[in-house]
Each structure stands twice: as C-alpha cells, then as structure tokens.
Short mmCIF file of N, CA and C and ligand atoms in Angstrom, two decimals:
data_model
loop_
_atom_site.label_atom_id
_atom_site.label_comp_id
_atom_site.label_asym_id
_atom_site.label_seq_id
_atom_site.Cartn_x
_atom_site.Cartn_y
_atom_site.Cartn_z
N UNK F 18 1.00 157.50 227.14
CA UNK F 18 0.31 159.48 226.35
C UNK F 18 1.04 159.29 224.86
N UNK F 19 0.65 160.54 224.57
CA UNK F 19 0.40 160.48 223.20
C UNK F 19 2.04 161.74 222.96
N UNK F 20 2.98 162.03 221.97
CA UNK F 20 3.85 161.97 221.22
C UNK F 20 3.66 162.29 220.27
N UNK F 21 3.39 163.95 220.00
CA UNK F 21 3.16 164.36 218.32
C UNK F 21 4.90 165.07 217.96
N UNK F 22 4.91 165.31 216.43
CA UNK F 22 5.53 166.09 216.07
C UNK F 22 5.46 167.54 216.22
N UNK F 23 6.86 168.11 215.97
CA UNK F 23 6.17 169.55 216.50
C UNK F 23 5.58 170.58 216.04
N UNK F 24 5.18 171.32 216.18
CA UNK F 24 4.33 171.81 215.92
C UNK F 24 4.43 173.32 214.49
N UNK F 25 5.94 173.65 214.80
CA UNK F 25 6.59 174.95 213.99
C UNK F 25 7.80 174.02 214.15
N UNK F 26 8.49 174.40 212.83
CA UNK F 26 9.87 174.28 212.53
C UNK F 26 10.82 175.43 212.85
N UNK F 27 11.51 175.59 213.11
CA UNK F 27 12.92 177.11 213.30
C UNK F 27 13.74 176.29 212.25
N UNK F 28 14.33 176.19 210.75
CA UNK F 28 15.61 176.22 210.01
C UNK F 28 16.34 176.93 210.92
N UNK F 29 17.55 176.03 211.27
CA UNK F 29 18.94 177.21 212.18
C UNK F 29 19.72 177.66 211.66
N UNK F 30 19.97 177.13 210.21
CA UNK F 30 20.97 178.06 209.61
C UNK F 30 20.12 178.97 208.39
N UNK F 31 18.87 179.41 208.71
CA UNK F 31 18.51 180.23 207.46
C UNK F 31 17.31 181.43 208.06
N UNK F 32 16.76 180.56 209.57
CA UNK F 32 15.81 181.03 209.98
C UNK F 32 14.59 180.66 209.16
N UNK F 33 14.71 180.38 208.42
CA UNK F 33 12.89 180.22 208.16
C UNK F 33 12.31 179.08 209.26
N UNK F 34 11.13 179.58 209.15
CA UNK F 34 9.55 179.04 209.89
C UNK F 34 8.38 178.87 209.38
N UNK F 35 8.77 177.08 209.72
CA UNK F 35 7.35 176.68 209.39
C UNK F 35 6.54 176.08 210.15
N UNK F 36 5.32 176.26 209.76
CA UNK F 36 4.14 176.00 210.81
C UNK F 36 2.98 176.44 210.64
N UNK F 37 1.01 176.21 210.85
CA UNK F 37 0.75 176.30 210.85
C UNK F 37 0.52 178.67 211.41
N UNK F 38 -0.60 178.62 210.47
CA UNK F 38 -0.45 180.17 210.81
C UNK F 38 0.96 181.21 211.33
N UNK F 39 1.62 180.96 210.07
CA UNK F 39 3.44 181.66 210.25
C UNK F 39 2.58 182.89 209.61
N UNK F 40 3.17 184.82 210.29
CA UNK F 40 2.17 185.22 209.97
C UNK F 40 3.60 186.02 209.55
N UNK F 41 3.84 187.23 208.86
CA UNK F 41 4.73 188.47 208.57
C UNK F 41 4.03 189.65 207.75
N UNK F 42 5.55 190.49 208.10
CA UNK F 42 4.93 191.75 207.55
C UNK F 42 6.27 191.43 206.62
N UNK F 43 5.78 192.30 205.50
CA UNK F 43 7.09 193.08 203.89
C UNK F 43 7.06 194.63 204.42
N UNK F 44 8.33 194.67 204.87
CA UNK F 44 8.65 196.08 204.23
C UNK F 44 9.43 196.11 203.52
N UNK F 45 8.99 197.36 202.43
CA UNK F 45 9.60 197.45 201.02
C UNK F 45 10.31 199.45 200.89
N UNK F 46 10.81 200.12 200.08
CA UNK F 46 11.70 200.68 199.58
C UNK F 46 10.22 201.90 200.50
N UNK F 47 8.73 201.80 199.54
CA UNK F 47 7.60 202.78 199.96
C UNK F 47 7.53 202.64 201.18
N UNK F 48 7.52 201.80 201.82
CA UNK F 48 6.73 201.67 203.13
C UNK F 48 7.70 202.47 204.19
N UNK F 49 9.70 202.73 203.86
CA UNK F 49 10.28 203.20 204.61
C UNK F 49 10.49 204.74 204.21
N UNK F 50 9.09 205.45 204.17
CA UNK F 50 9.72 206.95 203.63
C UNK F 50 10.15 207.72 204.61
N UNK F 51 11.16 208.57 204.91
CA UNK F 51 12.34 209.06 205.76
C UNK F 51 12.52 208.28 207.06
N UNK F 52 12.90 207.11 206.68
CA UNK F 52 14.07 206.08 207.74
C UNK F 52 15.67 206.30 207.38
N UNK F 53 15.55 207.15 206.02
CA UNK F 53 17.20 206.86 205.80
C UNK F 53 17.34 208.31 205.70
N UNK F 54 18.66 208.29 205.60
CA UNK F 54 19.56 209.80 205.47
C UNK F 54 19.63 210.69 204.84
N UNK F 55 19.85 209.92 203.70
CA UNK F 55 19.83 209.92 201.77
C UNK F 55 18.74 210.23 201.36
N UNK F 56 18.24 211.06 201.27
CA UNK F 56 17.27 211.10 200.79
C UNK F 56 16.71 211.12 198.43
N UNK F 57 17.78 211.60 198.37
CA UNK F 57 18.22 211.66 197.52
C UNK F 57 18.52 210.10 196.63
N UNK F 58 20.08 209.18 197.20
CA UNK F 58 19.87 208.12 196.94
C UNK F 58 18.41 206.77 197.52
N UNK F 59 18.07 207.54 198.47
CA UNK F 59 16.42 206.47 198.80
C UNK F 59 15.37 207.00 197.07
N UNK F 60 15.32 208.54 196.09
CA UNK F 60 14.19 208.53 196.03
C UNK F 60 14.99 207.68 194.22
N UNK F 61 16.54 207.69 194.64
CA UNK F 61 16.77 206.50 192.98
C UNK F 61 16.12 204.64 193.32
N UNK F 62 15.54 204.41 194.36
CA UNK F 62 15.61 203.08 194.47
C UNK F 62 14.09 202.51 193.69
N UNK F 63 13.73 201.79 193.56
CA UNK F 63 12.68 200.57 192.94
C UNK F 63 11.70 200.93 194.70
N UNK F 64 10.45 201.58 194.50
CA UNK F 64 9.51 201.40 195.23
C UNK F 64 8.80 200.06 195.65
N UNK F 65 9.54 199.61 195.01
CA UNK F 65 8.82 197.84 195.52
C UNK F 65 10.10 196.69 195.95
N UNK F 66 10.94 197.68 196.18
CA UNK F 66 11.89 196.69 196.46
C UNK F 66 11.70 196.48 197.41
N UNK F 67 11.98 194.98 197.99
CA UNK F 67 12.30 194.48 199.36
C UNK F 67 12.92 194.97 200.51
N UNK F 68 12.85 195.25 201.28
CA UNK F 68 13.98 195.69 202.32
C UNK F 68 14.31 194.75 203.49
N UNK F 69 13.50 194.55 204.28
CA UNK F 69 12.97 193.16 204.82
C UNK F 69 11.89 193.11 205.24
N UNK F 70 11.52 191.53 206.38
CA UNK F 70 10.30 190.93 205.99
C UNK F 70 10.51 189.86 207.05
N UNK F 71 9.35 189.60 207.85
CA UNK F 71 8.88 189.13 208.94
C UNK F 71 8.59 187.63 208.91
N UNK F 72 8.93 186.80 209.22
CA UNK F 72 7.89 185.21 209.47
C UNK F 72 7.40 184.90 210.88
N UNK F 73 6.05 185.14 211.67
CA UNK F 73 5.94 185.18 213.33
C UNK F 73 5.10 184.58 213.16
N UNK F 74 5.75 183.95 214.71
CA UNK F 74 3.89 182.94 215.29
C UNK F 74 3.08 183.76 216.28
N UNK F 75 2.21 183.93 216.58
CA UNK F 75 1.03 184.32 217.56
C UNK F 75 0.51 183.72 218.14
N UNK F 76 0.91 183.11 218.82
CA UNK F 76 0.38 182.08 219.46
C UNK F 76 -1.69 182.60 220.27
N UNK F 77 -1.11 183.97 220.34
CA UNK F 77 -2.15 184.28 221.84
C UNK F 77 -2.18 185.64 221.07
N UNK F 78 -3.98 186.16 221.37
CA UNK F 78 -3.84 187.77 220.36
C UNK F 78 -2.71 188.86 221.05
N UNK F 79 -2.68 189.92 219.82
CA UNK F 79 -1.48 190.87 220.72
C UNK F 79 -1.90 191.50 221.62
N UNK F 80 -1.39 192.02 222.68
CA UNK F 80 -1.34 192.94 223.96
C UNK F 80 -1.93 191.66 225.56
N UNK F 81 -1.83 190.42 224.84
CA UNK F 81 -2.34 189.31 225.78
C UNK F 81 -0.71 189.53 227.59
N UNK F 82 -1.11 189.82 228.37
CA UNK F 82 -0.50 190.24 229.39
C UNK F 82 0.01 188.03 229.61
N UNK F 83 1.92 187.49 229.87
CA UNK F 83 2.05 186.57 229.81
C UNK F 83 1.88 185.41 228.61
N UNK F 84 1.83 186.01 227.74
CA UNK F 84 2.36 184.58 226.54
C UNK F 84 3.61 186.07 225.76
N UNK F 85 4.44 184.94 224.37
CA UNK F 85 5.33 185.40 223.86
C UNK F 85 4.31 185.17 222.41
N UNK F 86 5.56 185.93 221.47
CA UNK F 86 5.54 185.94 220.51
C UNK F 86 7.20 185.25 220.35
N UNK F 87 6.86 184.72 219.19
CA UNK F 87 8.20 183.90 218.44
C UNK F 87 8.06 184.54 216.25
N UNK F 88 9.47 185.10 216.31
CA UNK F 88 9.93 185.05 215.19
C UNK F 88 10.97 185.04 214.13
N UNK F 89 10.91 185.04 212.50
CA UNK F 89 12.30 185.81 212.52
C UNK F 89 11.89 186.82 211.47
N UNK F 90 13.23 187.93 211.10
CA UNK F 90 13.32 189.21 210.37
C UNK F 90 14.30 188.80 209.09
N UNK F 91 13.67 188.98 208.19
CA UNK F 91 15.51 188.72 206.82
C UNK F 91 15.04 190.11 206.35
N UNK F 92 16.55 190.19 206.80
CA UNK F 92 17.03 191.73 206.02
C UNK F 92 18.04 190.97 204.41
N UNK F 93 17.82 192.42 203.49
CA UNK F 93 18.25 192.12 202.14
C UNK F 93 19.60 192.77 202.71
N UNK F 94 20.16 192.25 201.84
CA UNK F 94 21.74 193.30 201.10
C UNK F 94 21.23 194.65 200.86
N UNK F 95 21.80 195.81 201.21
CA UNK F 95 21.63 197.08 200.54
C UNK F 95 22.54 198.18 200.99
N UNK F 96 22.61 198.96 200.15
CA UNK F 96 22.60 200.70 200.89
C UNK F 96 21.55 201.66 200.53
N UNK F 97 21.67 202.62 201.00
CA UNK F 97 21.00 203.92 200.76
C UNK F 97 21.70 204.73 201.06
N UNK F 98 22.36 205.29 200.28
CA UNK F 98 23.76 206.18 199.90
C UNK F 98 24.56 205.28 200.57
N UNK F 99 25.54 205.87 201.57
CA UNK F 99 26.43 204.52 202.41
C UNK F 99 25.94 204.46 203.95
N UNK F 100 24.42 204.27 203.97
CA UNK F 100 23.69 203.62 205.16
C UNK F 100 23.12 202.43 204.82
N UNK F 101 23.39 201.29 205.37
CA UNK F 101 22.84 199.81 205.62
C UNK F 101 21.18 199.92 205.84
N UNK F 102 20.93 198.88 204.63
CA UNK F 102 19.24 198.62 204.80
C UNK F 102 19.08 197.77 206.38
N UNK F 103 18.35 198.62 206.81
CA UNK F 103 18.05 198.04 208.19
C UNK F 103 16.04 197.91 208.87
N UNK F 104 15.83 197.83 209.85
CA UNK F 104 14.28 198.46 210.07
C UNK F 104 14.33 199.12 210.85
N UNK F 105 12.69 199.53 210.69
CA UNK F 105 12.54 200.96 211.43
C UNK F 105 12.76 201.32 212.40
N UNK F 106 13.22 200.59 213.23
CA UNK F 106 12.83 200.55 215.01
C UNK F 106 11.92 200.69 215.72
N UNK F 107 11.92 200.52 217.02
CA UNK F 107 10.70 200.79 217.58
C UNK F 107 12.01 200.58 219.24
N UNK F 108 10.43 201.34 220.14
CA UNK F 108 10.54 201.13 221.48
C UNK F 108 9.28 200.39 221.63
N UNK F 109 9.39 198.75 222.94
CA UNK F 109 8.05 198.95 222.90
C UNK F 109 7.70 199.88 223.28
N UNK F 110 5.48 198.93 223.08
CA UNK F 110 4.94 200.51 223.64
C UNK F 110 4.13 200.41 225.16
N UNK F 111 4.46 199.21 225.67
CA UNK F 111 4.87 198.92 226.95
C UNK F 111 6.18 198.79 227.14
N UNK F 112 7.11 199.82 227.21
CA UNK F 112 8.77 200.80 227.18
C UNK F 112 9.33 199.77 228.24
N UNK F 113 9.21 199.17 229.60
CA UNK F 113 10.15 198.09 230.26
C UNK F 113 9.76 196.52 229.11
N UNK F 114 9.07 196.24 228.02
CA UNK F 114 8.99 195.07 228.07
C UNK F 114 10.47 194.80 227.02
N UNK F 115 11.14 193.72 227.95
CA UNK F 115 13.10 193.10 227.29
C UNK F 115 12.33 192.74 225.98
N UNK F 116 13.37 191.53 224.95
CA UNK F 116 13.14 191.27 224.39
C UNK F 116 14.29 190.05 223.68
N UNK F 117 14.55 189.25 223.34
CA UNK F 117 15.85 188.56 223.09
C UNK F 117 15.92 188.26 221.53
N UNK F 118 16.82 188.52 221.40
CA UNK F 118 17.40 188.09 220.01
C UNK F 118 18.71 187.27 219.67
N UNK F 119 19.23 186.24 218.36
CA UNK F 119 19.66 185.80 218.31
C UNK F 119 19.20 185.06 216.71
N UNK F 120 20.77 185.07 216.60
CA UNK F 120 21.28 185.91 214.65
C UNK F 120 21.54 184.20 214.26
N UNK F 121 20.85 183.36 212.95
CA UNK F 121 20.70 182.81 212.17
C UNK F 121 22.19 182.91 211.46
N UNK F 122 21.84 183.76 210.33
CA UNK F 122 22.64 184.04 209.15
C UNK F 122 23.09 185.51 208.96
N UNK F 123 24.06 185.68 208.48
CA UNK F 123 24.50 186.93 207.34
C UNK F 123 25.16 187.93 208.86
N UNK F 124 25.28 188.33 208.66
CA UNK F 124 25.91 189.82 209.61
C UNK F 124 25.62 191.01 209.62
N UNK F 125 25.06 191.98 210.84
CA UNK F 125 24.30 193.01 210.76
C UNK F 125 24.83 193.60 212.34
N UNK F 126 24.33 194.46 212.66
CA UNK F 126 23.98 194.93 214.20
C UNK F 126 22.91 195.19 214.28
N UNK F 127 22.91 194.59 215.46
CA UNK F 127 22.03 195.97 216.64
C UNK F 127 22.19 196.78 217.55
N UNK F 128 21.15 198.10 216.84
CA UNK F 128 21.42 199.18 217.32
C UNK F 128 20.61 199.62 218.37
N UNK F 129 21.08 199.85 219.45
CA UNK F 129 20.22 200.51 221.07
C UNK F 129 20.21 201.60 221.08
N UNK F 130 19.60 201.87 221.89
CA UNK F 130 18.95 203.44 222.50
C UNK F 130 18.29 203.69 223.39
N UNK F 131 18.81 204.21 224.24
CA UNK F 131 18.07 204.43 225.75
C UNK F 131 17.03 205.51 225.46
N UNK F 132 16.48 205.90 226.97
CA UNK F 132 14.99 206.80 226.79
C UNK F 132 17.01 208.64 226.78
N UNK F 133 17.32 208.19 227.28
CA UNK F 133 18.29 209.85 227.32
C UNK F 133 18.75 209.85 226.09
N UNK F 134 18.50 209.16 224.64
CA UNK F 134 19.23 208.81 223.62
C UNK F 134 20.59 208.58 223.50
N UNK F 135 21.12 207.43 224.19
CA UNK F 135 22.28 206.46 224.22
C UNK F 135 22.26 206.05 223.71
N UNK F 136 23.47 205.80 222.35
CA UNK F 136 23.33 204.62 221.52
C UNK F 136 24.39 204.16 221.41
N UNK F 137 24.37 202.71 221.04
CA UNK F 137 25.29 201.51 221.51
C UNK F 137 24.85 200.75 220.31
N UNK F 138 26.32 199.81 219.66
CA UNK F 138 26.03 198.96 218.93
C UNK F 138 26.64 197.55 219.49
N UNK F 139 25.85 196.35 219.09
CA UNK F 139 26.55 194.79 219.11
C UNK F 139 26.54 194.29 217.90
N UNK F 140 27.13 193.92 217.69
CA UNK F 140 27.38 193.27 216.29
C UNK F 140 26.48 191.71 215.94
N UNK F 141 26.37 191.09 215.22
CA UNK F 141 25.38 190.58 215.20
C UNK F 141 25.68 189.47 213.97
N UNK F 142 25.87 188.03 214.23
CA UNK F 142 26.95 186.80 213.77
C UNK F 142 26.45 185.41 213.54
N UNK F 143 26.50 185.06 212.90
CA UNK F 143 25.55 183.45 213.38
C UNK F 143 25.90 183.21 214.76
N UNK F 144 24.89 182.41 215.66
CA UNK F 144 24.57 182.16 216.92
C UNK F 144 24.58 183.81 217.92
N UNK F 145 25.29 184.46 218.01
CA UNK F 145 24.80 185.39 218.40
C UNK F 145 23.68 185.83 219.08
N UNK F 146 23.96 186.07 220.82
CA UNK F 146 22.66 186.54 220.95
C UNK F 146 21.97 188.00 221.81
N UNK F 147 21.59 188.15 222.49
CA UNK F 147 21.23 189.41 222.34
C UNK F 147 20.17 189.66 223.63
N UNK F 148 20.21 190.23 224.06
CA UNK F 148 19.01 190.10 225.30
C UNK F 148 18.56 192.02 225.47
N UNK F 149 17.61 192.75 224.78
CA UNK F 149 17.12 193.68 224.83
C UNK F 149 16.67 194.50 226.23
N UNK F 150 17.91 195.48 226.96
CA UNK F 150 17.12 196.07 228.13
C UNK F 150 15.74 196.19 227.83
N UNK F 151 15.05 196.74 228.96
CA UNK F 151 13.55 197.40 229.43
C UNK F 151 13.76 198.62 228.91
N UNK F 152 13.23 199.57 228.70
CA UNK F 152 13.11 201.02 227.88
C UNK F 152 14.48 201.44 226.85
N UNK F 153 14.27 200.51 225.86
CA UNK F 153 15.72 200.80 224.39
C UNK F 153 14.90 200.20 223.34
N UNK F 154 15.43 201.54 222.63
CA UNK F 154 14.43 201.13 221.03
C UNK F 154 15.75 200.62 220.56
N UNK F 155 15.58 199.53 219.88
CA UNK F 155 16.17 198.23 218.64
C UNK F 155 15.56 198.09 217.16
N UNK F 156 16.94 198.61 216.89
CA UNK F 156 16.59 198.87 215.29
C UNK F 156 18.49 197.98 214.48
N UNK F 157 17.87 196.59 213.55
CA UNK F 157 18.85 196.11 213.02
C UNK F 157 19.14 196.31 211.99
N UNK F 158 20.45 196.19 211.59
CA UNK F 158 20.68 196.48 210.50
C UNK F 158 21.46 195.39 209.27
N UNK F 159 21.66 195.24 208.20
CA UNK F 159 22.03 194.60 206.88
C UNK F 159 23.51 194.71 207.00
N UNK F 160 24.64 194.56 207.33
CA UNK F 160 26.08 194.86 207.10
C UNK F 160 26.81 193.83 206.17
N UNK F 161 26.21 192.88 205.95
CA UNK F 161 26.58 191.96 204.65
C UNK F 161 26.25 192.23 203.39
N UNK F 162 26.96 191.12 202.96
CA UNK F 162 26.52 190.78 200.95
C UNK F 162 25.21 190.82 200.77
N UNK F 163 24.51 188.82 202.16
CA UNK F 163 23.75 188.53 202.14
C UNK F 163 23.13 188.67 202.66
N UNK F 164 21.56 187.76 202.90
CA UNK F 164 20.26 188.12 203.21
C UNK F 164 21.10 188.13 205.24
N UNK F 165 20.26 189.09 205.89
CA UNK F 165 20.87 188.89 207.48
C UNK F 165 19.43 188.37 208.08
N UNK F 166 19.78 187.02 208.86
CA UNK F 166 18.24 186.99 209.43
C UNK F 166 18.90 186.28 210.85
N UNK F 167 17.88 187.06 211.55
CA UNK F 167 17.91 186.47 213.45
C UNK F 167 16.41 186.28 213.66
N UNK F 168 16.40 185.67 214.90
CA UNK F 168 15.09 185.53 215.47
C UNK F 168 14.62 185.99 216.91
N UNK F 169 13.62 186.73 217.40
CA UNK F 169 13.33 187.33 218.06
C UNK F 169 12.53 186.38 218.94
N UNK F 170 12.50 186.95 220.40
CA UNK F 170 11.35 186.06 221.29
C UNK F 170 10.98 187.28 222.56
N UNK F 171 9.73 187.82 222.24
CA UNK F 171 8.73 189.13 222.58
C UNK F 171 7.59 188.80 223.92
N UNK F 172 7.55 189.48 224.92
CA UNK F 172 6.36 189.17 225.51
C UNK F 172 4.79 189.66 224.60
N UNK F 173 3.92 189.21 225.05
CA UNK F 173 3.09 189.41 223.49
C UNK F 173 2.52 190.75 223.91
N UNK F 174 2.45 191.41 224.95
CA UNK F 174 1.79 192.34 225.34
C UNK F 174 3.02 193.97 225.02
N UNK F 175 4.64 193.48 224.96
CA UNK F 175 5.13 195.02 224.60
C UNK F 175 4.38 195.81 223.28
N UNK F 176 3.98 195.24 222.04
CA UNK F 176 3.51 196.36 221.38
C UNK F 176 4.80 196.73 220.40
N UNK F 177 4.43 197.77 220.02
CA UNK F 177 6.14 198.67 219.09
C UNK F 177 5.60 200.21 218.96
N UNK F 178 5.95 200.94 219.74
CA UNK F 178 6.20 202.30 219.40
C UNK F 178 7.23 202.80 218.46
N UNK F 179 5.91 202.88 216.98
CA UNK F 179 7.23 203.38 216.07
C UNK F 179 7.16 204.93 215.74
N UNK F 180 5.96 205.68 216.68
CA UNK F 180 6.19 207.07 216.46
C UNK F 180 7.01 207.72 216.74
N UNK F 181 8.58 207.60 218.35
CA UNK F 181 8.72 208.08 219.05
C UNK F 181 10.39 208.03 218.29
N UNK F 182 10.13 206.69 217.17
CA UNK F 182 11.15 206.83 216.31
C UNK F 182 11.05 207.58 215.26
N UNK F 183 10.21 207.70 214.58
CA UNK F 183 9.60 208.25 213.22
C UNK F 183 9.85 209.69 213.39
N UNK F 184 9.66 210.57 214.71
CA UNK F 184 9.43 211.65 215.64
C UNK F 184 10.92 212.25 215.28
N UNK F 185 11.70 211.04 216.51
CA UNK F 185 13.29 211.32 216.51
C UNK F 185 14.03 210.75 215.76
N UNK F 186 14.11 210.05 215.66
CA UNK F 186 15.26 208.68 215.06
C UNK F 186 15.78 208.04 216.02
N UNK F 187 17.12 207.53 215.47
CA UNK F 187 18.35 207.37 216.41
C UNK F 187 19.05 208.36 217.10
N UNK F 188 19.61 207.83 217.48
CA UNK F 188 20.69 209.03 217.52
C UNK F 188 22.28 208.96 217.36
N UNK F 189 22.23 207.90 216.43
CA UNK F 189 22.68 207.46 214.71
C UNK F 189 22.75 206.42 214.87
N UNK F 190 23.68 206.65 212.76
CA UNK F 190 23.56 205.44 212.10
C UNK F 190 24.68 204.82 211.81
N UNK F 191 23.67 203.47 211.64
CA UNK F 191 25.28 202.35 211.54
C UNK F 191 25.53 202.83 209.20
N UNK F 192 26.72 203.29 209.12
CA UNK F 192 27.38 203.72 207.47
C UNK F 192 28.56 202.65 207.19
N UNK F 193 28.58 202.59 205.95
CA UNK F 193 29.18 202.16 205.20
C UNK F 193 30.66 203.31 205.18
N UNK F 194 31.71 202.93 206.08
CA UNK F 194 33.29 204.06 205.71
C UNK F 194 33.63 202.87 205.26
N UNK F 195 34.41 203.25 204.08
CA UNK F 195 35.84 202.60 204.01
C UNK F 195 35.40 201.17 203.90
N UNK F 196 34.44 200.80 204.04
CA UNK F 196 33.96 199.12 203.43
C UNK F 196 33.56 198.48 204.76
N UNK F 197 33.93 198.75 205.44
CA UNK F 197 33.57 198.22 207.37
C UNK F 197 32.31 199.10 207.69
N UNK F 198 31.58 198.80 208.45
CA UNK F 198 30.05 198.96 209.17
C UNK F 198 30.85 200.56 210.31
N UNK F 199 30.43 201.43 210.18
CA UNK F 199 30.69 202.70 211.86
C UNK F 199 29.90 202.98 211.78
N UNK F 200 29.01 203.46 213.42
CA UNK F 200 28.28 204.16 214.30
C UNK F 200 28.46 205.22 214.17
N UNK F 201 27.46 206.18 213.24
CA UNK F 201 27.88 207.50 213.60
C UNK F 201 27.05 208.11 213.70
N UNK F 202 27.34 209.64 214.52
CA UNK F 202 26.44 210.44 215.04
C UNK F 202 25.04 210.74 214.24
N UNK F 203 23.92 211.14 214.85
CA UNK F 203 22.86 211.72 213.08
C UNK F 203 22.67 213.64 214.05
C1 LIG G 13 9.18 193.18 217.65
C2 LIG G 13 10.29 192.41 217.82
C3 LIG G 13 10.99 192.56 216.05
C4 LIG G 13 10.54 193.00 214.77
C5 LIG G 13 11.13 192.85 212.95
C6 LIG G 13 11.10 194.56 212.45
O1 LIG G 13 9.26 194.33 218.18
O2 LIG G 13 7.87 192.41 217.44
O3 LIG G 13 11.79 193.50 217.75
O4 LIG G 13 10.05 191.36 215.46
O5 LIG G 13 9.42 193.88 214.69
O6 LIG G 13 12.45 192.44 213.66
O7 LIG G 13 11.58 195.49 212.64
P1 LIG G 13 10.42 196.99 213.35
O8 LIG G 13 8.89 196.43 213.57
O9 LIG G 13 11.25 198.30 213.58
O10 LIG G 13 10.45 197.07 212.03
NI1 LIG G 14 11.18 195.02 219.49
#
C-alpha cells in the first residue's frame, strides 16, 4: 500500500501553513473602520498597514455539513491608542458551532462573549489550547511586541456572523494599562 508525503505542513513554531491551495484574507487598517474605540488614533494609521492575515485550508466548500477547516491567523503587533491590534471577531452564523484555537507564537488574549453579552478572556501563549463554546463570539488580540500566531480548526458549516459585532461590538475591550493588558468594559 502506498505511503505518501503529507499534503499540508504546519510549522509549529510560526504557524506557517504550506500545501496546495492555502488561501487567506488580509485585514488592513482600511478594512477595520469602526472596530477600534479611539477613532482619532485610528485615523492617524496608514490605511494600508497590515493588522492581521490568515492562511487556511478549505478541503470542502464553505457550508458543507460535517467537514472541517484549518488555518492560522497572524496578528501584527500594534495599538490603536491604548487598544491592542485584534481581529474583527464574530459569532458563527450557525451559532452553536464550536471551534478550537491553539497558540504557535507570541502572546495574546482570546476574548469571548456569550449571547447575554457576558465577556471574559483567556491568555494565549505558545501551546495554549482553547475550546470556544457554542453561541460564543470570539476575537483574538495581540498583547505582545511580536507577531502573534494561532491555529484554528472549525466546522465547515459554521460560517461567520460579523454583523452582530459590527452593530453592538463586544462588551469589553483589551487595553494596555501601565504596559499590561486589561479587559475594560466597553
Ligand atoms: C473562523 C475562525 C478564524 C477567524 C480569524 C480571523 O471561524 O474562521 O475563528 O479563522 O476567522 O482568526 O478573525 P475574524 O474572522 O474575526 O476576522
Ligand atoms: Ni470562528
């Protein structure tokens, strides 16, 4: 029987994923209008400055029941005023779908919010492993001085609900206070 080389490789130190058809999105400052609290500080940033990007493997079409997706998110170090660079954040469109995250490099926070808008956060450091519960919005934050990267594995029918977050935000924000991250009520 045939033994073949792996189709995909994930570098466990950096999170870089290689293989056929690795695809991702880039989110630059110009894509993140309204995400950060300090609009004055936000307007000072170069619109094309990279905030985060993803490198993902989609083995089945989005929406397929029973499949899984795999990918890495890389968040650049930086702040908007006192607020750390972070992802937009979302509930899953099929809100009961869970997801797992695991950190490769850097330091960050996983900010979680339930449907009653209770917000909490878990520290992310290399090796940390996180299980995002059903019906829970999730956003990741780079609290360090280097690129923060983490892997994710999620159901291919989960989808993304960005609109709820665009409308109401999270009920807390990760801010740098005296040099350390604090979760501050929004
Ligand atoms: C997902 C994952 C993850 C996420 C990225 C970027 O459900 O696809 O949670 O891949 O999409 O970390 O974050 P945003 O999707 O919130 O921009
Ligand atoms: Ni998700």
